[in-house]
Coordinates of C-alpha atoms and ligand atoms in Angstrom, one line a residue:
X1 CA -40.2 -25.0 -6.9
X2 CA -38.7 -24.7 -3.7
X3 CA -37.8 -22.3 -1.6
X4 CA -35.4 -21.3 1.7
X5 CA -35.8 -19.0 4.1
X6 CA -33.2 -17.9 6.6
X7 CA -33.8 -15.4 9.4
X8 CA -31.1 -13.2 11.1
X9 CA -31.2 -12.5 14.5
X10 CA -28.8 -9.5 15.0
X11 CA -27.5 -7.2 18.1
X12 CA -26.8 -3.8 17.6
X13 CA -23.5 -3.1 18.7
X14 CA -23.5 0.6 18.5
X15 CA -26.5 3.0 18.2
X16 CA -28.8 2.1 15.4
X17 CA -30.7 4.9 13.9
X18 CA -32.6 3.8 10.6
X19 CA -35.0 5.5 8.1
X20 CA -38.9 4.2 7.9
X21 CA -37.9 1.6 6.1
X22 CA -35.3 -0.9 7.1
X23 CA -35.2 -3.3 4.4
X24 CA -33.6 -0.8 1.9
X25 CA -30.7 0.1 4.4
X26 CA -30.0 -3.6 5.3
X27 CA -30.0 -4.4 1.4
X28 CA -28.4 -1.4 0.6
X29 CA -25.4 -2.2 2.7
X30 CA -25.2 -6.0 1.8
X31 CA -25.4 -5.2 -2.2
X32 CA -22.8 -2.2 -1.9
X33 CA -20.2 -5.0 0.0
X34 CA -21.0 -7.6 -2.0
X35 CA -20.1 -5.9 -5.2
X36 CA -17.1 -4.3 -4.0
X37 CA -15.9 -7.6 -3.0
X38 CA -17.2 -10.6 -5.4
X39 CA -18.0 -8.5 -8.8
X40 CA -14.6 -7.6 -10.7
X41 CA -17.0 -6.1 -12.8
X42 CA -19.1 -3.5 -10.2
X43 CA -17.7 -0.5 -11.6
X44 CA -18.8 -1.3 -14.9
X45 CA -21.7 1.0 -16.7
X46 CA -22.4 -2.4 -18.8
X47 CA -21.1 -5.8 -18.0
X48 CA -20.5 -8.4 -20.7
X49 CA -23.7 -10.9 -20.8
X50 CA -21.6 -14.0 -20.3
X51 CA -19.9 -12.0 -16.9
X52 CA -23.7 -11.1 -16.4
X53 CA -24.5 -15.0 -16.8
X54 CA -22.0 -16.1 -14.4
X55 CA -21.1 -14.0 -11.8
X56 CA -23.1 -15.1 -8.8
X57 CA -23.2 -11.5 -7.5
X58 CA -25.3 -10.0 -10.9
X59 CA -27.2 -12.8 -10.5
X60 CA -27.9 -11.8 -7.1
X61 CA -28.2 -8.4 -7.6
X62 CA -27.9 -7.0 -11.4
X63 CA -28.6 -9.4 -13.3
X64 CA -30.0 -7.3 -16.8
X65 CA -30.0 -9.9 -19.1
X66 CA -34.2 -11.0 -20.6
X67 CA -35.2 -14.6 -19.4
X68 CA -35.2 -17.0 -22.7
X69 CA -38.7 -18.3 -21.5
X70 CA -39.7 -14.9 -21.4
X71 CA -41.6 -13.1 -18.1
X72 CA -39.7 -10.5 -16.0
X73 CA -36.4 -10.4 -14.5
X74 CA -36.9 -12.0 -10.8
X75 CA -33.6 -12.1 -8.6
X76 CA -33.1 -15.4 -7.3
X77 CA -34.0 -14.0 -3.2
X78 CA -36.1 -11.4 -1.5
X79 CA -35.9 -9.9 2.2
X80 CA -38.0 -10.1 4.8
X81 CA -37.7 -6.3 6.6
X82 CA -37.2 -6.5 10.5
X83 CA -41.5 -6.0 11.2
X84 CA -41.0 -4.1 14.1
X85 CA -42.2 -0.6 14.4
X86 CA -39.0 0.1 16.3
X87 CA -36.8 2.3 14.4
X88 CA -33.6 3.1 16.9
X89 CA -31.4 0.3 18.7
X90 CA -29.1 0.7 21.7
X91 CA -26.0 -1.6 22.2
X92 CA -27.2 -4.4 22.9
X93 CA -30.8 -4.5 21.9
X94 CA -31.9 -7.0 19.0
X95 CA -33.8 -7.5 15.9
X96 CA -34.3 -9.8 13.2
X97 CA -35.3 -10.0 9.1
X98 CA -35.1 -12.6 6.7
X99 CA -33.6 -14.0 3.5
X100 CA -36.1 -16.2 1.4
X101 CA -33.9 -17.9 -1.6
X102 CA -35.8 -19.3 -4.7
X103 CA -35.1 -22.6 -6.2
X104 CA -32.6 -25.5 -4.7
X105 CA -29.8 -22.4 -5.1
X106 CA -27.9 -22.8 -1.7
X107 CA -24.7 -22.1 -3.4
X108 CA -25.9 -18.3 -2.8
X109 CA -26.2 -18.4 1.1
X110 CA -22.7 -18.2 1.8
X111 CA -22.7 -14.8 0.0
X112 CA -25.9 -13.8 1.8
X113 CA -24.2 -14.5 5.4
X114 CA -21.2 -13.0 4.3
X115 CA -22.7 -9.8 3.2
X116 CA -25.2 -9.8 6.2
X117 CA -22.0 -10.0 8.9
X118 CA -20.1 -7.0 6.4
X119 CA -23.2 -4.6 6.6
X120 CA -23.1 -5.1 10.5
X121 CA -19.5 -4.2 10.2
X122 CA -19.4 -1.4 7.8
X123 CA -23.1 -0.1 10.0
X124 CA -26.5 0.4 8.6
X125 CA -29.0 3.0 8.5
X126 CA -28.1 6.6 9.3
X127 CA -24.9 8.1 9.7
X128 CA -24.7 9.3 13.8
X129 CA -22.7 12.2 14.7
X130 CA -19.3 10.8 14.6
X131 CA -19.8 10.3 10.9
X132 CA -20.4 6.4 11.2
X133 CA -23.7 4.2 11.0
X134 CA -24.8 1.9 13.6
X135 CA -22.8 -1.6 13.7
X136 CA -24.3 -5.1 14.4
X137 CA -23.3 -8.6 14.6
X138 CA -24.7 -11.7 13.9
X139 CA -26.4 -13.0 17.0
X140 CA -28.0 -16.5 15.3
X141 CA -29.1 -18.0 11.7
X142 CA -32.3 -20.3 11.8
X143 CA -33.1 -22.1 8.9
X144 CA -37.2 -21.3 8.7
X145 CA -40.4 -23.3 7.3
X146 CA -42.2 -20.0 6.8
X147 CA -45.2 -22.4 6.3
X148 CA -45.0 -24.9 8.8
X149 CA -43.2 -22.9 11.2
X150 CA -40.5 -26.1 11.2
X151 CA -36.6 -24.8 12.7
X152 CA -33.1 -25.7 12.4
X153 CA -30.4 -23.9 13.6
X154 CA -27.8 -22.7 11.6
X155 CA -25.3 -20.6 12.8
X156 CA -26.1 -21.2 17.0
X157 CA -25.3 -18.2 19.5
X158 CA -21.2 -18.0 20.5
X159 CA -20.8 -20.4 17.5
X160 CA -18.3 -20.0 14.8
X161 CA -19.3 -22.6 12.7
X162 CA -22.4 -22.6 10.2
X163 CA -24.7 -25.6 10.1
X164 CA -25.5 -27.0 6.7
X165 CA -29.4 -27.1 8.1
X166 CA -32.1 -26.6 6.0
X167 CA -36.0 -26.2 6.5
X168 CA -37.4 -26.2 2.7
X169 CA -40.5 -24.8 1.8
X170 CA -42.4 -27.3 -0.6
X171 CA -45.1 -27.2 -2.8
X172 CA -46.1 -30.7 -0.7
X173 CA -46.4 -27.7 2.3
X174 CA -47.9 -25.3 0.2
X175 CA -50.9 -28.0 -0.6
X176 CA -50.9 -28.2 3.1
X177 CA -51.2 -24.7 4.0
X178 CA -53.8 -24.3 1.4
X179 CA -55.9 -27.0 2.8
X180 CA -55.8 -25.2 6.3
X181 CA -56.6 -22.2 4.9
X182 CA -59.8 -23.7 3.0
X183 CA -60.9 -25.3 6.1
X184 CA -60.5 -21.8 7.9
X185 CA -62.3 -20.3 5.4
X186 CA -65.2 -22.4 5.1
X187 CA -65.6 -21.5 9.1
X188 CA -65.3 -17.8 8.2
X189 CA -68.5 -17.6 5.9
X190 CA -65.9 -17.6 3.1
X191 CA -64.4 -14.4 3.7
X192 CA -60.2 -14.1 3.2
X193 CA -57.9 -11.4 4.8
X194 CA -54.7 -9.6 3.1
X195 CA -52.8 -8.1 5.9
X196 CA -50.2 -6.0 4.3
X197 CA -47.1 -6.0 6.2
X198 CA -44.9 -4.1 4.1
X199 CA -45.5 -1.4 1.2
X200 CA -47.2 -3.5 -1.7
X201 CA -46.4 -1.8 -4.9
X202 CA -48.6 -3.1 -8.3
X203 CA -48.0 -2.0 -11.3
X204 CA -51.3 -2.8 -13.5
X205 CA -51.2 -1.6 -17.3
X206 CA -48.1 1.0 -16.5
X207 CA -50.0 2.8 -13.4
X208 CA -49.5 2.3 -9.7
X209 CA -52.3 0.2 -7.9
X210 CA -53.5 2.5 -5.1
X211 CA -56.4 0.3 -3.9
X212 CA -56.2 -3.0 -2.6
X213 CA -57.7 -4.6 -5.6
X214 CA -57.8 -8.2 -5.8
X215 CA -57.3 -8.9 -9.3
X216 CA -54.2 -7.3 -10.1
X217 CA -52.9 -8.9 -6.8
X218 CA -53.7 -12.2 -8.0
X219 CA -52.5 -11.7 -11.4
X220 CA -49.1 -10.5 -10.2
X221 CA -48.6 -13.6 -7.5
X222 CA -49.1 -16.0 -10.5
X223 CA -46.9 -14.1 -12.8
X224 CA -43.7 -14.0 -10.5
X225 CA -44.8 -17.6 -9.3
X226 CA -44.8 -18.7 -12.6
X227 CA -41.3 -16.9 -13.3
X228 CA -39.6 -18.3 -10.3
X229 CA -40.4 -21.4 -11.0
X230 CA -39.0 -20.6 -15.0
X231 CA -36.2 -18.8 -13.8
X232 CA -35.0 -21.0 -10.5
X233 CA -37.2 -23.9 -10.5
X234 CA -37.8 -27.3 -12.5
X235 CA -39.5 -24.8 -15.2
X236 CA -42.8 -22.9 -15.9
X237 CA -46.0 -24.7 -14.7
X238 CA -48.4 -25.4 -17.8
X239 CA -51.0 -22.9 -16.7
X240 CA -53.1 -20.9 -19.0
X241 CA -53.5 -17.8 -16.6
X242 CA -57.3 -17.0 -18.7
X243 CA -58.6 -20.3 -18.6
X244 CA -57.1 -21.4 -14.6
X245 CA -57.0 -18.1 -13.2
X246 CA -58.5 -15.3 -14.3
X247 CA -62.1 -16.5 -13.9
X248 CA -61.5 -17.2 -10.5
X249 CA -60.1 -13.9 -9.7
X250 CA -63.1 -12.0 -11.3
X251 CA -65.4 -13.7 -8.9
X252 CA -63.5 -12.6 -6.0
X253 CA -65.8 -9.4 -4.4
X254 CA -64.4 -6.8 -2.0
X255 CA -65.9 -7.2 1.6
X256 CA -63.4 -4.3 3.1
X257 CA -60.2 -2.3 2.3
X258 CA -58.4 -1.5 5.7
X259 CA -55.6 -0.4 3.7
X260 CA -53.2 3.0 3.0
X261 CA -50.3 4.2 1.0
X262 CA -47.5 4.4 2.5
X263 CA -45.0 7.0 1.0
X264 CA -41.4 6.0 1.6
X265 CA -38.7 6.5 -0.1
X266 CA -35.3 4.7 -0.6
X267 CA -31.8 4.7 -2.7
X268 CA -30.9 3.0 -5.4
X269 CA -27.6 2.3 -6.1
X270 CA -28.3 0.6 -9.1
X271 CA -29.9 3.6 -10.9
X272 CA -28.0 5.6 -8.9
X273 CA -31.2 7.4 -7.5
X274 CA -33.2 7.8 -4.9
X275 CA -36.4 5.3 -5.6
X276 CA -40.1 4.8 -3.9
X277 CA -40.9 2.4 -2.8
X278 CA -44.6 3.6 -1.6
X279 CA -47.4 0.7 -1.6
X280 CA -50.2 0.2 0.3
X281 CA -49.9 -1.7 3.9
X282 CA -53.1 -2.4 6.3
X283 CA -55.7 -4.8 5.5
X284 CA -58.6 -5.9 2.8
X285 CA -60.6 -8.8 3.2
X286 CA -62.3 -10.4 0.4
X287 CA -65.3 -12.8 -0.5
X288 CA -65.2 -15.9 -3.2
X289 CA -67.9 -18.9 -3.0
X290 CA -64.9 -20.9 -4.2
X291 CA -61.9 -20.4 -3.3
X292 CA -59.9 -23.6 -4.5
X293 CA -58.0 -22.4 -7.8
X294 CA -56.5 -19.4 -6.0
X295 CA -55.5 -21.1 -2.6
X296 CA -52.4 -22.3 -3.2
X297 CA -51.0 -19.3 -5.1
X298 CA -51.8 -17.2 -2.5
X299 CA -49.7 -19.0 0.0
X300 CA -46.7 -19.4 -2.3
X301 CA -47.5 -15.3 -2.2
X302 CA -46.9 -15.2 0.8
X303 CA -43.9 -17.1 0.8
X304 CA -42.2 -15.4 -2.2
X305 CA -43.9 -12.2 -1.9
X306 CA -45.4 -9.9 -4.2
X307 CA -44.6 -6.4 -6.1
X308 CA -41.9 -4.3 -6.8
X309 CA -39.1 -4.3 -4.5
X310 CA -39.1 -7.2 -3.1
X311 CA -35.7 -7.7 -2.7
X312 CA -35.5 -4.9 -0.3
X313 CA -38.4 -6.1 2.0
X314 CA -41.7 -5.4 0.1
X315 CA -45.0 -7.3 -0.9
X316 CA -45.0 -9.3 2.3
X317 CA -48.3 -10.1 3.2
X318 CA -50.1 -12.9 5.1
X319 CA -53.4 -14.2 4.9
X320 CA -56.4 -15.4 7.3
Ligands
ZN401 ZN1 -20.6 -9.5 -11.5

């Protein structure tokens, strides 16, 4: 699998005000013009599976329909949440998220740009007293290695025109991150850190993770690994998560949990409801003698990752 991430840089244009959490207004706002526009089908309560199958907007956003191969439903992106603690913008003032896209499936980033320069139009976050919500406009699109760090420009300041630049994220750089990681580790007595940036939200055996346990975080980063690569890859891996997996995972200890839950709730406009999106952010380190079979999921993690939600900025996490 593959996968590309673009980041926004944006201006605020008028007075930005937004909730605690940013990644559900800026998705919120993209989804709601995106289906009004693309979808003939977005006030439908059920959508025909062969409109569900080819409209590039359900498969964006609603797609309902089971995967063949089996696994769950993953949406072909996820979003990045501006990280800054900063929750009001004047004119003028900047900020910038991200768009991570799964597979080689670049036919979607026109719709993503598209949608990102409508929800700066239409405004964002909370509604100010004239009755309207903040406005923004596209300041520059970068085409980013999340890995490597590599650049391109795509859409440069004053510019009109968007570069067809790309920086993808391999599993070649994923090897390669891994093998930094390993060496970093082997300095560090062994011992790996999770820092949580945004609400991580498990779901283990139909209850809500509320400590940052390792296993269930490793068990879900291989399961929605293994779907992307089903669902928008070259297909599923032949891994045997009991036999490659698990035992590593068991024989990962605890060394310290830095982390809290986060309560913060969001909208749905798909159920129609308003949703939490609560999950635990801070840090946890952990210790493994061996750390090989895991290495390399945990950076794809990082890259695609992890929980519910994702597509409106949670499960991103990075590890040292
Ligand atoms: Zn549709």
């Amino acid at each position: 699998m593959i996968a590309h991430h673009f980041r926004f840089l944006v201006t605020a244009e008028t007075p930005i005000f937004f909730h605690d959490f940013k990644g559900s207004a800026l998705r919120g706002a993209m989804a709601g013009y995106l289906k009004r526009t693309y979808c003939p089908e977005w006030r439908a309560e059920k959508t025909e599976p062969l409109h569900q199958a080819l409209c590039p907007i359900c498969q964006l956003l609603s797609y309902e329909l089971a995967p063949e191969g089996g696994g769950d439903i993953r949406r072909p992106f996820a979003l990045r949440p501006p990280l800054t603690t900063q929750n009001v913008f004047t004119p003028g003032e900047s900020f910038d998220f991200g768009l991570t896209l799964f597979g080689n499936q670049l036919i979607y980033f026109p719709y993503l740009v598209l949608a990102v320069q409508a929800a700066g139009e239409d405004g964002v976050g909370v509604r100010g007293e004239n009755g309207r919500r903040g406005r923004f406009r596209i300041a520059r699109i970068d085409a980013v290695n999340l890995l490597s760090g590599a650049t391109q420009p795509v859409l440069a300041p004053g510019a009109t025109t968007v570069q067809t630049a790309t920086a993808p994220i391999t599993h070649e750089d994923v090897f390669q991150a891994a093998q930094a990681l390993k060496e970093q580790l082997q300095r560090n007595a062994m011992h790996l850190t999770v820092e949580f940036a945004t609400p991580l939200r498990l779901i283990q055996a139909g209850h809500i993770v509320k400590e940052a346990a390792f296993f269930p975080l490793m068990k879900q980063i291989v399961l929605r690994v293994l779907d992307l690569c089903a669902q928008h890859g070259e297909g599923r891996p032949d891994i045997v998560l009991k036999r490659d997996i698990f035992p590593a995972a068991d024989a990962v200890s605890p060394v310290a949990d830095e982390t809290r839950w986060w309560d913060v709730a969001g909208y749905s406009s798909r159920l129609g409801r308003e949703q939490r999106l609560g999950g635990l952010i801070g840090k946890a380190t952990y210790w493994a003698e061996n750390w090989d079979a895991l290495l390399p999921w945990l950076v794809w993690g990082e890259v695609v990752q992890v929980g519910k939600n994702v597509v409106k900025g949670c499960g991103v996490y990075q590890l040292s």
